Structures are given as structure tokens and as C-alpha cells.
Coordinates of C-alpha atoms and ligand atoms in Angstrom, one line a residue:
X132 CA -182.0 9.2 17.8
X133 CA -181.2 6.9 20.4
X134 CA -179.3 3.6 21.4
X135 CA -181.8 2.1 24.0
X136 CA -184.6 1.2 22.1
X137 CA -185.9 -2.0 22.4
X138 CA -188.9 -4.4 21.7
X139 CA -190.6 -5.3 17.9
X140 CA -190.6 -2.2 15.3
X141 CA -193.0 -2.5 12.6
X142 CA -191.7 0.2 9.6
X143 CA -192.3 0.5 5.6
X144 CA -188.9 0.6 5.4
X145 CA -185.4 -1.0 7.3
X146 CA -182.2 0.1 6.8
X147 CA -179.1 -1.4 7.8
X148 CA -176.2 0.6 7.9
X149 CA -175.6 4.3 8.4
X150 CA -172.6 4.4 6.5
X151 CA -171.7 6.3 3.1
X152 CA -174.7 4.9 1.2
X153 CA -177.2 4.4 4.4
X154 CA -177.1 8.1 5.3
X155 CA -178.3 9.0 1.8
X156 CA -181.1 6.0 1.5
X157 CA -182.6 6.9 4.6
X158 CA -182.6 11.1 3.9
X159 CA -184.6 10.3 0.8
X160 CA -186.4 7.9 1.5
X161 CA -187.6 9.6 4.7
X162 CA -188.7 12.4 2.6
X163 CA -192.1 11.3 2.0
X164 CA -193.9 11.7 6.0
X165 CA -195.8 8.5 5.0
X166 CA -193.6 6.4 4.7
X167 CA -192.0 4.9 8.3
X168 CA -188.0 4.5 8.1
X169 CA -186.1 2.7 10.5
X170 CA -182.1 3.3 10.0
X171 CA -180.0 1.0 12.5
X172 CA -176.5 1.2 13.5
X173 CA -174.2 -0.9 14.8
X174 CA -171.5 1.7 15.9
X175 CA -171.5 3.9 18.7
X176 CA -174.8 6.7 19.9
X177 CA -172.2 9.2 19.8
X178 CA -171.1 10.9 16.3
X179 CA -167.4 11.1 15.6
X180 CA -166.3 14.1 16.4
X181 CA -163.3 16.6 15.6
X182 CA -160.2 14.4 17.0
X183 CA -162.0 11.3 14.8
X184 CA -162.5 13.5 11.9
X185 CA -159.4 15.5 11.8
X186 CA -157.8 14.8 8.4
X187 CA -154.3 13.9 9.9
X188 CA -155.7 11.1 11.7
X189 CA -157.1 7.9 9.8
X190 CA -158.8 6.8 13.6
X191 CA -158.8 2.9 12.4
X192 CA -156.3 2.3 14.6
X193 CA -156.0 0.0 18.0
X194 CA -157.3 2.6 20.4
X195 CA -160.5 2.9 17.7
X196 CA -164.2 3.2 18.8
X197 CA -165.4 3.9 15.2
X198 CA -163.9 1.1 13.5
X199 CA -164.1 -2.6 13.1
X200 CA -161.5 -5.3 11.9
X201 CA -161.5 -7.8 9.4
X202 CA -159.2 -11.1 9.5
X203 CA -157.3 -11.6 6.1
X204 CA -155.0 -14.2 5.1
X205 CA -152.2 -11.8 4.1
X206 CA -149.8 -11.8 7.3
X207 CA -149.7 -9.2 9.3
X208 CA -152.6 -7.1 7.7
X209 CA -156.8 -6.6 8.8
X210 CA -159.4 -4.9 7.0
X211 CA -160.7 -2.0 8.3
X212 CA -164.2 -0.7 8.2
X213 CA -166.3 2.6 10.0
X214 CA -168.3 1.1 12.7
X215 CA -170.2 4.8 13.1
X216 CA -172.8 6.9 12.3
X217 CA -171.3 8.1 8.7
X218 CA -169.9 4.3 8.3
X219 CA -166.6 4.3 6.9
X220 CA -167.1 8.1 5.5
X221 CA -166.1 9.0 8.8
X222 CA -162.6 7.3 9.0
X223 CA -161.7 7.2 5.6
X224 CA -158.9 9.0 3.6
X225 CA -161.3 12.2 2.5
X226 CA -160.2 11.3 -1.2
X227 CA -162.8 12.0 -3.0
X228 CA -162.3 11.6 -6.7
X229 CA -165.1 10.9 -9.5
X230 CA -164.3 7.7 -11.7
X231 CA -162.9 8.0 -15.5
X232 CA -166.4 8.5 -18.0
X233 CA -165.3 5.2 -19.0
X234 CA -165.0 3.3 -16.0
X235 CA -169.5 3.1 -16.8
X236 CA -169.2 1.6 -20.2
X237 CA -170.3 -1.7 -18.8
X238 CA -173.0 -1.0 -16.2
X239 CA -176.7 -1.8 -17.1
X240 CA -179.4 0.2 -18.7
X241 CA -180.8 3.4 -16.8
X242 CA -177.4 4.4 -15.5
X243 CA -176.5 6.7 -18.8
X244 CA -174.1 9.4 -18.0
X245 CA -176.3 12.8 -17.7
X246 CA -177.4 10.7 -14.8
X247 CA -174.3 9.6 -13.1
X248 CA -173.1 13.0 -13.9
X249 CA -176.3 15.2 -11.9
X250 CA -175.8 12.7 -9.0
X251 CA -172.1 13.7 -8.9
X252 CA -172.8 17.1 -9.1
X253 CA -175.1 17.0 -5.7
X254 CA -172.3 15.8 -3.9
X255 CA -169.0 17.5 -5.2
X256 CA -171.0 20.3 -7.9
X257 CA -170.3 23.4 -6.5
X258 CA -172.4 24.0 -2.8
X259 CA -172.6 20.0 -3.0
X260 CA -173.5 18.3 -0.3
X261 CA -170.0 16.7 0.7
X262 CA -168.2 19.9 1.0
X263 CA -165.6 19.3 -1.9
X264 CA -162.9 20.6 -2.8
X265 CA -159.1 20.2 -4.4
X266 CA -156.4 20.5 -2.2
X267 CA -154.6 23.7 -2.9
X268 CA -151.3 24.3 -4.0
X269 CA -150.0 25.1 -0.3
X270 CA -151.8 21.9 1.0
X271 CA -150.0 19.5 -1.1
X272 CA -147.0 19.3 0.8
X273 CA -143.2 18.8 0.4
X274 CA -143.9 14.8 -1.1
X275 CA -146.6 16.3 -3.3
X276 CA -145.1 19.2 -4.3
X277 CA -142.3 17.4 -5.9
X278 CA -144.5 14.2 -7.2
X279 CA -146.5 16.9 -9.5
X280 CA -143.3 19.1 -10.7
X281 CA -141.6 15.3 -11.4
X282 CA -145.0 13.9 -13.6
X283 CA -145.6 17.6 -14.8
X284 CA -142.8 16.6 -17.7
X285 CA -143.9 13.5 -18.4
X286 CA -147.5 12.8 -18.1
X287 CA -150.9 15.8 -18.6
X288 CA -152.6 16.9 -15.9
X289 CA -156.1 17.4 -15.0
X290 CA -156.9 21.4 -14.2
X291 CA -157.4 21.1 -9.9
X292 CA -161.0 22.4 -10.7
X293 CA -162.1 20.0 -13.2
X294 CA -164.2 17.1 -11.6
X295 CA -164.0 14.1 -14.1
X296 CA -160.1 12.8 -13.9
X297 CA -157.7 11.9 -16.4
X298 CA -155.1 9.7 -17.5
X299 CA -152.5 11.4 -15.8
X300 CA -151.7 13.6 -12.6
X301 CA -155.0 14.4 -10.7
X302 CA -154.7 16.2 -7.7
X303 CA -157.0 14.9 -5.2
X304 CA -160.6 16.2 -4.4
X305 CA -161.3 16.0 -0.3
X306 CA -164.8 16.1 1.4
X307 CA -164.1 18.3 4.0
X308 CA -165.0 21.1 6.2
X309 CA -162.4 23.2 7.0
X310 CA -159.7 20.3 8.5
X311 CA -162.2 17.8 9.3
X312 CA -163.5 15.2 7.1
X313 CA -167.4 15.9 6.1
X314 CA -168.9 12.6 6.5
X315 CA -172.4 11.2 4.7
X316 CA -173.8 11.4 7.7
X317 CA -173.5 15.0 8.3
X318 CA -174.4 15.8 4.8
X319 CA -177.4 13.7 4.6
X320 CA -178.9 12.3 8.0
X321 CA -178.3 15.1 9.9
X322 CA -181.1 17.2 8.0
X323 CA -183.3 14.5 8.4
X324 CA -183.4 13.8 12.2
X325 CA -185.9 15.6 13.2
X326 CA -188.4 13.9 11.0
X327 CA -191.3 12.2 13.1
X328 CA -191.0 9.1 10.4
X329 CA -187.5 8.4 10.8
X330 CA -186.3 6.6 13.6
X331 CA -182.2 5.7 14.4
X332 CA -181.2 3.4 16.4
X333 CA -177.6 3.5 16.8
X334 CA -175.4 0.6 19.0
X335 CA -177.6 -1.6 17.5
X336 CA -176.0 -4.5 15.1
X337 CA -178.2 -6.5 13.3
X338 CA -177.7 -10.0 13.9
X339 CA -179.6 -11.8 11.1
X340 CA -182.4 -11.4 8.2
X341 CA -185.8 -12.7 8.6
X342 CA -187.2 -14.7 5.7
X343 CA -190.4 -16.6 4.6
X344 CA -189.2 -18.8 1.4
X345 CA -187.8 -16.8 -0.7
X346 CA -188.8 -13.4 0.8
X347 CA -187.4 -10.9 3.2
X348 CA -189.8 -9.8 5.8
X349 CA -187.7 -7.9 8.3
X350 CA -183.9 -8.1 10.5
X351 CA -183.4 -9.0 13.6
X352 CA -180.9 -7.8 16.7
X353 CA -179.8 -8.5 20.3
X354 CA -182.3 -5.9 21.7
X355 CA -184.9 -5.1 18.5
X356 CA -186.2 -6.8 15.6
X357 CA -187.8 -4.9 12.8
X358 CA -190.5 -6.0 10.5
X359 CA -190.6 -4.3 7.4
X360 CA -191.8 -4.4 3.8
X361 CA -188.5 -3.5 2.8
X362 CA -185.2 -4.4 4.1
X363 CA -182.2 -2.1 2.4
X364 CA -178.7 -3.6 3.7
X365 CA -176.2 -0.7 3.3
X366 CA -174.1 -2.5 5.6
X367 CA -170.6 -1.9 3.3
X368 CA -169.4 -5.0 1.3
X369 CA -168.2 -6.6 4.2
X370 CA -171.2 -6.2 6.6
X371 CA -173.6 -7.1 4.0
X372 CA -172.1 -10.2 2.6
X373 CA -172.0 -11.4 6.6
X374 CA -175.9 -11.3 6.9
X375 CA -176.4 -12.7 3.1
X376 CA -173.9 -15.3 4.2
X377 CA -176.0 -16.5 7.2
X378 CA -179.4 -15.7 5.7
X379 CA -180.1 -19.1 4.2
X380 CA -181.2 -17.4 1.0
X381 CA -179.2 -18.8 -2.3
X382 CA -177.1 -15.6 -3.2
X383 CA -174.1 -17.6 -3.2
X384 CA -174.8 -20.0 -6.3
X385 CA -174.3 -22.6 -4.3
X386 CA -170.5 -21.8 -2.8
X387 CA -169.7 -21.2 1.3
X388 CA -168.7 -17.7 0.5
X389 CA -169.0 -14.4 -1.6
X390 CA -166.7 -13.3 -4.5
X391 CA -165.7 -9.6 -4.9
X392 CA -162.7 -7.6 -5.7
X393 CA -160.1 -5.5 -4.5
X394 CA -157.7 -3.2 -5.3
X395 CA -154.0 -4.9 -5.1
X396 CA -151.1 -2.0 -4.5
X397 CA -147.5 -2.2 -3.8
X398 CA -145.8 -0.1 -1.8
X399 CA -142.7 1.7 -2.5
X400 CA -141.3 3.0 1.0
X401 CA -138.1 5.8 1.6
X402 CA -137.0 7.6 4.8
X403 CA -137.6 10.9 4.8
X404 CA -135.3 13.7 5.7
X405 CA -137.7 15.4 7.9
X406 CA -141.2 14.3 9.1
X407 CA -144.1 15.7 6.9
X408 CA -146.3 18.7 7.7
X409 CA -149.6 17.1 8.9
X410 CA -152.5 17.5 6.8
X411 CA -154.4 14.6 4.4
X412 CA -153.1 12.0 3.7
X413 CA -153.2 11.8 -0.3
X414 CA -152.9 14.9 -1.8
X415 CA -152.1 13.9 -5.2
X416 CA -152.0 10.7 -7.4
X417 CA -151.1 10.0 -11.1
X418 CA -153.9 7.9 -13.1
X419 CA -151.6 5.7 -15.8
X420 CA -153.3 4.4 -19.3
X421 CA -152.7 0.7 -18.4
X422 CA -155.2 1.3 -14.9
X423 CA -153.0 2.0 -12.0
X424 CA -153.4 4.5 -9.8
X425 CA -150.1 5.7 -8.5
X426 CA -151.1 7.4 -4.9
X427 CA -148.2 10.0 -3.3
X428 CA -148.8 9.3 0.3
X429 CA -147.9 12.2 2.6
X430 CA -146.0 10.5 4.9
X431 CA -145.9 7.4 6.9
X432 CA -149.1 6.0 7.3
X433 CA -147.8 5.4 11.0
X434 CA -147.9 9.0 11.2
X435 CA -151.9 8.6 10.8
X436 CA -153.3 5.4 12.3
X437 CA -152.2 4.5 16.1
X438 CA -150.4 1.7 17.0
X439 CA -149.2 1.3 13.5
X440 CA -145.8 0.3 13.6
X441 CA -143.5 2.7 11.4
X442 CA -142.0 1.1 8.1
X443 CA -141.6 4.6 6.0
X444 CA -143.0 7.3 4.1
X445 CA -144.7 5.6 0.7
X446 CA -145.8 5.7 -2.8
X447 CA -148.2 3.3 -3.7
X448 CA -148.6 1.8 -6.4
X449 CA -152.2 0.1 -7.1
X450 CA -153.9 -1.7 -9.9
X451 CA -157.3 -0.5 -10.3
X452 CA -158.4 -3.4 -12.3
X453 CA -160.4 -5.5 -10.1
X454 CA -158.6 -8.1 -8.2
X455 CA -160.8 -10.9 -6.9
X456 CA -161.1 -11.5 -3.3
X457 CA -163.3 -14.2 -1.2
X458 CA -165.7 -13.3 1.9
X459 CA -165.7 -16.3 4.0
X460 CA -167.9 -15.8 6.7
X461 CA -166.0 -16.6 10.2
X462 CA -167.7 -15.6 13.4
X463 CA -169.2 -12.3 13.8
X464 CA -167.1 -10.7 10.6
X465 CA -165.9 -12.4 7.2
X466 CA -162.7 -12.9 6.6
X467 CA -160.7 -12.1 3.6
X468 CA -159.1 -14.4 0.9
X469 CA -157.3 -13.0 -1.9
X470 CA -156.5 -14.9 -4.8
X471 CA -153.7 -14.6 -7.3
X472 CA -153.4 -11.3 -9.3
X473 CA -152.8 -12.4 -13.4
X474 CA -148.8 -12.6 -14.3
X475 CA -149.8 -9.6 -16.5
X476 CA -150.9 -6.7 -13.5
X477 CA -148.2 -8.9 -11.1
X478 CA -145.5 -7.6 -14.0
X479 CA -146.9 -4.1 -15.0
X480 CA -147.0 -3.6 -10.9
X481 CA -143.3 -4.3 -10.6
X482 CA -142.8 -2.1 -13.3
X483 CA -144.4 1.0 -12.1
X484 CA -142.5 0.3 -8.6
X485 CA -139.6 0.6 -10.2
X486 CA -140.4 3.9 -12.3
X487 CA -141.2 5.1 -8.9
X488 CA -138.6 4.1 -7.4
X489 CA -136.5 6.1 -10.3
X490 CA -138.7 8.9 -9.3
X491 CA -138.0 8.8 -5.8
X492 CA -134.1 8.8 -6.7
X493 CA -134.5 11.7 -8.7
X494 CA -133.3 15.1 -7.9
X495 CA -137.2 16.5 -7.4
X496 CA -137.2 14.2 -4.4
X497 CA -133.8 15.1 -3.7
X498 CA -134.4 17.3 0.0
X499 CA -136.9 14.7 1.0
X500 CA -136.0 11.6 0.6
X501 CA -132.7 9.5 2.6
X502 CA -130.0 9.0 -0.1
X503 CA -130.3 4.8 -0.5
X504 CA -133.8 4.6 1.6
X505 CA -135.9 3.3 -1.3
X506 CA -137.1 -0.1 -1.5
X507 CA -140.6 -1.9 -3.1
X508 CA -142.4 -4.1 -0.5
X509 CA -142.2 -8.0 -1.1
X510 CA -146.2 -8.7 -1.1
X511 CA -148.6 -6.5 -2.8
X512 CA -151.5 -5.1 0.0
X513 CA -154.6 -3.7 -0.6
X514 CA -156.9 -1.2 -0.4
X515 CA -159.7 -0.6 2.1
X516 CA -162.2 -0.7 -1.1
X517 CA -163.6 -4.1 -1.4
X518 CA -166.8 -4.5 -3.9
X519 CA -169.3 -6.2 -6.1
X520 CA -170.3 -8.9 -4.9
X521 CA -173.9 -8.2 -5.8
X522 CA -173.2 -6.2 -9.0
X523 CA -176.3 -4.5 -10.5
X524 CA -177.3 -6.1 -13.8
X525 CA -176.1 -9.2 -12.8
X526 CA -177.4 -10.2 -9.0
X527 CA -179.2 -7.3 -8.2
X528 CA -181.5 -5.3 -10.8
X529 CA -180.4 -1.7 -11.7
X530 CA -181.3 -0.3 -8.4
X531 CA -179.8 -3.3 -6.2
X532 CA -183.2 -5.1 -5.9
X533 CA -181.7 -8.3 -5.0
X534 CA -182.9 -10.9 -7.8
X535 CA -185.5 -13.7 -6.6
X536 CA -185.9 -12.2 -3.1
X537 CA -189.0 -10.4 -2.4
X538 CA -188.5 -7.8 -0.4
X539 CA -184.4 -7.1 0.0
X540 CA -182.3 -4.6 -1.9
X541 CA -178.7 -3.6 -1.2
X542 CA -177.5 -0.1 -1.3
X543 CA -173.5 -0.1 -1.1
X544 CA -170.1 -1.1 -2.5
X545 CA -171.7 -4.5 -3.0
X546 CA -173.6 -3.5 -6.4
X547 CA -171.0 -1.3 -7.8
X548 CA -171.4 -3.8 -11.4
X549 CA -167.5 -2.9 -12.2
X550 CA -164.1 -1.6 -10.8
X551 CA -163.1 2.2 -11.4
X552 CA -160.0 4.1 -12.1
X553 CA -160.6 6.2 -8.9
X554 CA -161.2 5.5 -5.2
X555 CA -164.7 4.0 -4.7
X556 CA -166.5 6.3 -2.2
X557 CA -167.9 9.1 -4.1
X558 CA -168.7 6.6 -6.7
X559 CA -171.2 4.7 -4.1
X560 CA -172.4 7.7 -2.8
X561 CA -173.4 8.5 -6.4
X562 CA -175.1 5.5 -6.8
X563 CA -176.9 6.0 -3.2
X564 CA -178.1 9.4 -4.9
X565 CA -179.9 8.2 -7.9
X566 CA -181.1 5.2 -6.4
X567 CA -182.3 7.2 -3.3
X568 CA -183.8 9.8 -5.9
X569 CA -185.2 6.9 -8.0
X570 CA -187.1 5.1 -4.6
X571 CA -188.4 7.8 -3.7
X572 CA -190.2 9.1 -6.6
X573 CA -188.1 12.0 -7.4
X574 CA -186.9 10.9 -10.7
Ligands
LIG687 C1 -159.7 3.3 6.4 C2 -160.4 3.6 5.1 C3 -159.9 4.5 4.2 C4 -160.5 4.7 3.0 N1 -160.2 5.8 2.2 C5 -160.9 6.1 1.1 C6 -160.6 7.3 0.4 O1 -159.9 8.1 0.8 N2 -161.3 7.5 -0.8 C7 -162.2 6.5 -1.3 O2 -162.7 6.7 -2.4 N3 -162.5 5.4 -0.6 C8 -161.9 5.2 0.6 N4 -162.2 4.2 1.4 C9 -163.4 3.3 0.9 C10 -164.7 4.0 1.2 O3 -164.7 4.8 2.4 C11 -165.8 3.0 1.3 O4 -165.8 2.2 0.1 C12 -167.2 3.5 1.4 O5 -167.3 4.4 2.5 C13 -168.2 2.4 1.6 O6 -169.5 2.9 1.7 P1 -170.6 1.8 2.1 O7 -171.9 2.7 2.2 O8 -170.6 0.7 1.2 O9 -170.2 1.2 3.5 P2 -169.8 1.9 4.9 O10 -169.6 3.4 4.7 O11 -168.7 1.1 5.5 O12 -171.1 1.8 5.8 C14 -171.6 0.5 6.3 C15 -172.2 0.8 7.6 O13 -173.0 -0.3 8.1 C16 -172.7 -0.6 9.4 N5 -173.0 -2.0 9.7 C17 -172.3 -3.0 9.1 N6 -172.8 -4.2 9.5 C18 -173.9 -3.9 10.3 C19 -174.9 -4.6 11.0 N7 -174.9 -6.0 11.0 N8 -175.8 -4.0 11.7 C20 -175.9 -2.6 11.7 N9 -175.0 -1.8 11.1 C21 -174.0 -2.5 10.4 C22 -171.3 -0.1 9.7 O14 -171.0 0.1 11.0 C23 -171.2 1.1 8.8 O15 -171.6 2.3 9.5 C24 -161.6 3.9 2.6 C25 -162.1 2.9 3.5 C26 -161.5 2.7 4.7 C27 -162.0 1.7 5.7

């Protein structure tokens, strides 16, 4: 692997993007010694290591050299996104939670359930790949502790052990090795290194697509350009729409910029007694019937991302139906534009903040929270999930072959062809699974 290469690269096969899905794509794909397989990187030569991946850090913060920023038009808050060899798997929040059986209902034919379900079990099946597991009873902390003993008389739980969540409390599944996050790289490229037919090339952002009419012939960067009969962006939503944005090819239908979606969450912040214990961040959220997700925070995010100002410990609560969102390309990285949620999740949203808001009030939360600290944000945030704006069955075939464009297919959050009731990453690692498996002949 290296970050000095430079020149023209002729390969079978370009990658772009080491991140959650990338690692996977170019571990399968690599499989087969015939076939050349060049994976480039934009993010540092050097892999995250443990003060990146320690799971009391989220390292997105100011002082960040795995992590890029994204301009939004919500005051006061950026998206972030991995910059790294493991993408954003190596900054994220090591939550790692299948979605609900039901959240596949509407994707297109080939993706039946034994499917989804073997690709799941790779990576969080016992001895799977990403090292998961649920946090245990002694991990969940004082916030957690007393979230689950509060929702244990009201809503049903999911066993810890059971994979597939439920409508109601499920403690959270973390990829993880000991108290480090496991990233995708480390599951996934790092058996593959040492294969003559792959080559990295990390430091290395791509800059633009080649194209010849209506076809894809290779990428281009400051240093390198790579011709290819296959280009594979798996450059994350927001990294991929930036080079279909500036590619000249009509993805768009016509408009300046791509739609996609979002999850919208309001924060419900208290002062707490005493700082937290560090460990994860979310140990434990509550999936209600009507699609929100409401995530128990550990502590202060503050306590997790530097140079974050403090605000106060939180509850979140987020509406997993998907909320649209514009990427607008500006400069080197698009920016984000959110439109307006319906009146109807804007209401139910309000409504949860103020059940957990009661909650917070309660006596379970009675030794951790400051008597009259509670209050629910002004403005609805978001979460770092951003998708589909090249869902499968729609713009992309069923294994993200980008419809009329020879020779491009996208591997990421772009495809995913709807929202889910759960946290998208081991979702798009699934899908990097049996499409990986599919390309390469092993299916
Ligand atoms: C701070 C944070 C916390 C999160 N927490 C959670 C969580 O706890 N649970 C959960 O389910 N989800 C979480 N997510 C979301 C989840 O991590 C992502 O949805 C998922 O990792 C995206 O995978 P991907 O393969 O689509 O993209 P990424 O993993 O982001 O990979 C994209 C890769 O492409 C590279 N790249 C981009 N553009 C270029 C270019 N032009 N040239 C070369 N390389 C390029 C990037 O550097 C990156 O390595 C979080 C995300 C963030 C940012």
C-alpha cells in the first residue's frame, strides 16, 4: 500500500473509496488473481489507530486528520464524514444494529430475505467479521441503566443476543475489539493486502470521472489517473454525489443537484449530576411503532468530539422515516440543504420530546439528572446518515449498476433503495457483502 504512487494505472477494476462499503468491494473483488484492482483513498497512508478508534472518542472533531466537513444550511452545524482507510467505519459511533425485517419490503427483486439475512450473519453472526457484540449489562452505564429499567414497564424488549431488533427497547450491538472500534477496513482489506492484484493508493482523492458519451472509462486525480473497465464509487453519499455532480453524465434528471434523505432528530438535553463513565457512546435506544428511534446518549457529545462546545448530556429523539435533503455541489464538497420535515413527523417529534422529557423527570433518572435541567432543542439536527440518492431499482439496477452508463456502479449509502428503522452502517455493509459476493462470482 502506498501514498506516492504516480503516473497512468491501467486495472480491470477502480475503486473509489475505502470506506465501509469500499473495503469489502475490493476484498472480494480481489479474490480472483486475474482480475487487477485498484482501491484509492483520499484520507491519510497511515491507518487510524488506538487514540482514533477508542470508543470514547468520536475523532470528527477540529483537531481531526480522519475526517472531513460538510457545509449545511442549518446554523451552527457541518456534516461529518471518515476521510480514512475504513471511511467513516473508523470514526463512527460503533452502533451497529440490523434494520427491522420490514424496513426490505420495498427493495427490488434479488434482495429476498435468506439473502440479506446470510450477509448479516458474516458480519455480526457469531465469529463475524466486524467483531460484534451487545453491550453488556455493566457497559450500559448510569444513563442507560436507568433508560432500560424506565422503558422496561412500558414498552418489550429485544433479548441483548437476538440480532434482528424490535419495536421497543434494543440494546445496541457495537463492532468492536476489546475498546476500540473494528473498522471495515480491518475486517476486510487488511486480509487482502498482500495480494499482488490489488493495489492501494491512499492520500489520493479522486478529482473527476473520465467519460466517453455515455460511458465510464476510468477516474482521474492530482497525481494518478486510472483507466479501468470498471469504475465502483464507494465514496459515501456525500463523496459520490460530488463526482456524479461534476461528471457531465445526466444522473440528475436534469436538476443542479442530488436528492437524498436524512434522518431529522431532536434533542432533549439535561445536566447531569456527575460526568458519565467513558465508554460508547449509545448503549441503548428504544425503536417506537410510529418509526422513531429514541437514542440514550451517554453523556455529552462534548465529552466525545473536540472542540465541541458543551450544551448537556442528551436523549435524542429521531425520525427514521426518510427526510429529504439536497446535495448541492460547492467547491471541493457538497453542501447540505434540508427541506421541511411533514407537519405530521414535525408533531409526533415534539411529542416524543416531551415523553422524554417526562422520562427524564422521572424518579429512574432521579440521581442523574439536575432537578429543572431539561429542555428540547428549538431546531431539529440530523444524523451523520445521509442516503439514496442512487437507490437500487430505481437509478441503479439491483447491484448499483448505474442505469445508462456503461461502465459505473456505486457501492454505498447512495443505493440503499429505502430508509431503515436502525442506524445505516451495517445495513451498507450488508449490501457491500452480497453485492461483493454477487461480482465476484461467488453467489
Ligand atoms: C460521525 C459519524 C458517526 C456515525 N455513527 C454511526 C453509528 O454509530 N451507527 C451507524 O449505523 N451509522 C453511523 N454513521 C453512519 C455510517 O458510519 C455511514 O453511513 C457508513 O459508514 C457509510 O459507509 P459508506 O461506505 O457509504 O461511506 P464511507 O464509509 O464514508 O466511505 C467513503 C470513503 O470514500 C472516501 N472518499 C470520498 N470521496 C473520495 C474521493 N473523491 N476520492 C477518494 N476517496 C474518496 C472517503 O475518504 C471514505 O473513506 C455515522 C457516521 C458518522 C460520520
Amino acid at each position: 500500500m502506498t501514498g506516492q504512487d504516480t503516473g497512468d494505472l491501467v486495472a480491470d477494476v477502480v475503486i473509489v473509496g475505502a470506506g465501509s462499503a469500499g473495503c469489502v468491494l475490493a476484498e472480494r473483488l480481489s479474490r480472483d488473481p486475474g482480475r487487477e484492482v485498484v482501491l484509492l483513498e483520499r484520507g491519510p497512508d497511515r491507518w487510524p489507530g488506538p487514540e482514533e478508534l477508542d470508543l470514547g472518542r468520536l475523532p470528527i472533531g477540529d483537531d481531526s486528520r480522519h475526517a472531513v466537513r460538510h457545509d449545511t444550511d442549518l446554523p451552527g452545524l457541518a456534516a461529518a464524514r471518515g476521510s480514512a482507510i475504513g471511511g467513516s467505519s473508523a470514526v463512527n459511533g460503533a452502533y451497529f444494529l440490523r434494520w427491522h425485517r420490514d424496513d426490505f419490503a420495498s427493495w427490488p427483486r434479488g434482495w429476498d430475505l435468506d439473502r440479506i439475512e446470510s450477509a448479516y450473519d458474516e458480519l455480526d453472526g457469531p465469529g463475524g467479521t466486524m467483531g460484534v457484540s451487545p453491550v453488556a449489562d455493566d457497559e450500559l452505564g448510569d444513563a442507560g441503566e436507568s433508560f432500560e429499567r424506565y422503558w422496561a414497564a412500558r414498552a418489550d424488549a429485544r433479548p441483548p443476543e437476538e440480532r434482528w431488533p424490535v419495536t421497543g427497547v434494543n440494546r445496541v450491538h457495537s463492532n468492536r475489539a476489546g475498546s476500540l472500534r473494528r473498522t471495515a477496513a480491518e475486517a476486510y482489506l487488511s486480509r487482502a493486502l498482500d495480494r499482488p492484484n490489488l493495489r492501494v493508493v491512499a492520500g489520493c482523492e479522486v478529482l473527476g470521472l473520465d467519460t466517453a458519451g455515455n460511458a465510464v472509462t476510468g477516474v482521474r486525480a492530482a497525481r494518478l489517473s486510472v483507466s479501468a473497465g470498471e469504475v465502483i464509487l464507494c465514496a459515501g453519499t456525500l463523496g459520490t454525489a460530488h463526482l456524479l455532480l461534476g461528471s457531465g453524465l445526466d444522473v440528475t434528471g436534469g436538476h443542479d443537484h442530488l436528492g437524498a434523505f436524512e434522518h431529522r432528530g431532536l434533542a432533549v438535553f439535561y445536566r447531569r449530576r456527575r460526568p458519565a463513565a467513558s465508554d460508547m457512546v449509545l448503549p441503548t435506544v428504544l425503536h417506537t411503532a410510529d418509526a422513531f428511534e429514541i437514542r440514550c446518549y451517554r453523556d455529552d457529545l462534548a465529552a466525545y468530539i473536540a472542540g465541541l462546545p458543551a450544551v448537556g448530556a442528551m436523549v435524542e429523539v429521531t425520525s427514521m422515516r426518510p427526510s429529504p435533503v439536497r446535495l448541492v455541489d460547492a467547491d471541493a464538497r457538497v453542501r447540505l440543504e434540508f427541506g421541511e420535515m411533514g407537519p405530521e413527523v414535525a408533531e409526533s417529534m415534539r411529542a416524543h420530546a416531551g415523553a422524554a422529557a417526562d422520562m427524564l423527570n422521572s424518579p429512574d433518572f432521579a440521581d442523574i439528572v439536575v432537578p429543572g435541567s431539561v429542555s428540547v432543542a428549538d431546531v431539529p439536527g440530523f444524523s451523520q446518515h445521509c442516503w439514496g440518492t442512487m437507490p437500487m431499482g430505481e437509478r441503479t439496477d439491483r447491484l448499483g449498476g448505474v442505469l445508462g452508463v456503461r461502465g459505473l456502479r456505486i457501492v454505498d449509502g447512495s443505493i440503499l433503495p429505502s430508509g431503515g428503522c436502525s442506524g445505516p452502517h451495517a445495513t451498507i455493509m450488508m449490501t457491500a457483502v452480497a453485492i461483493g459476493d454477487e461480482l465476484a462470482g461467488l453467489r
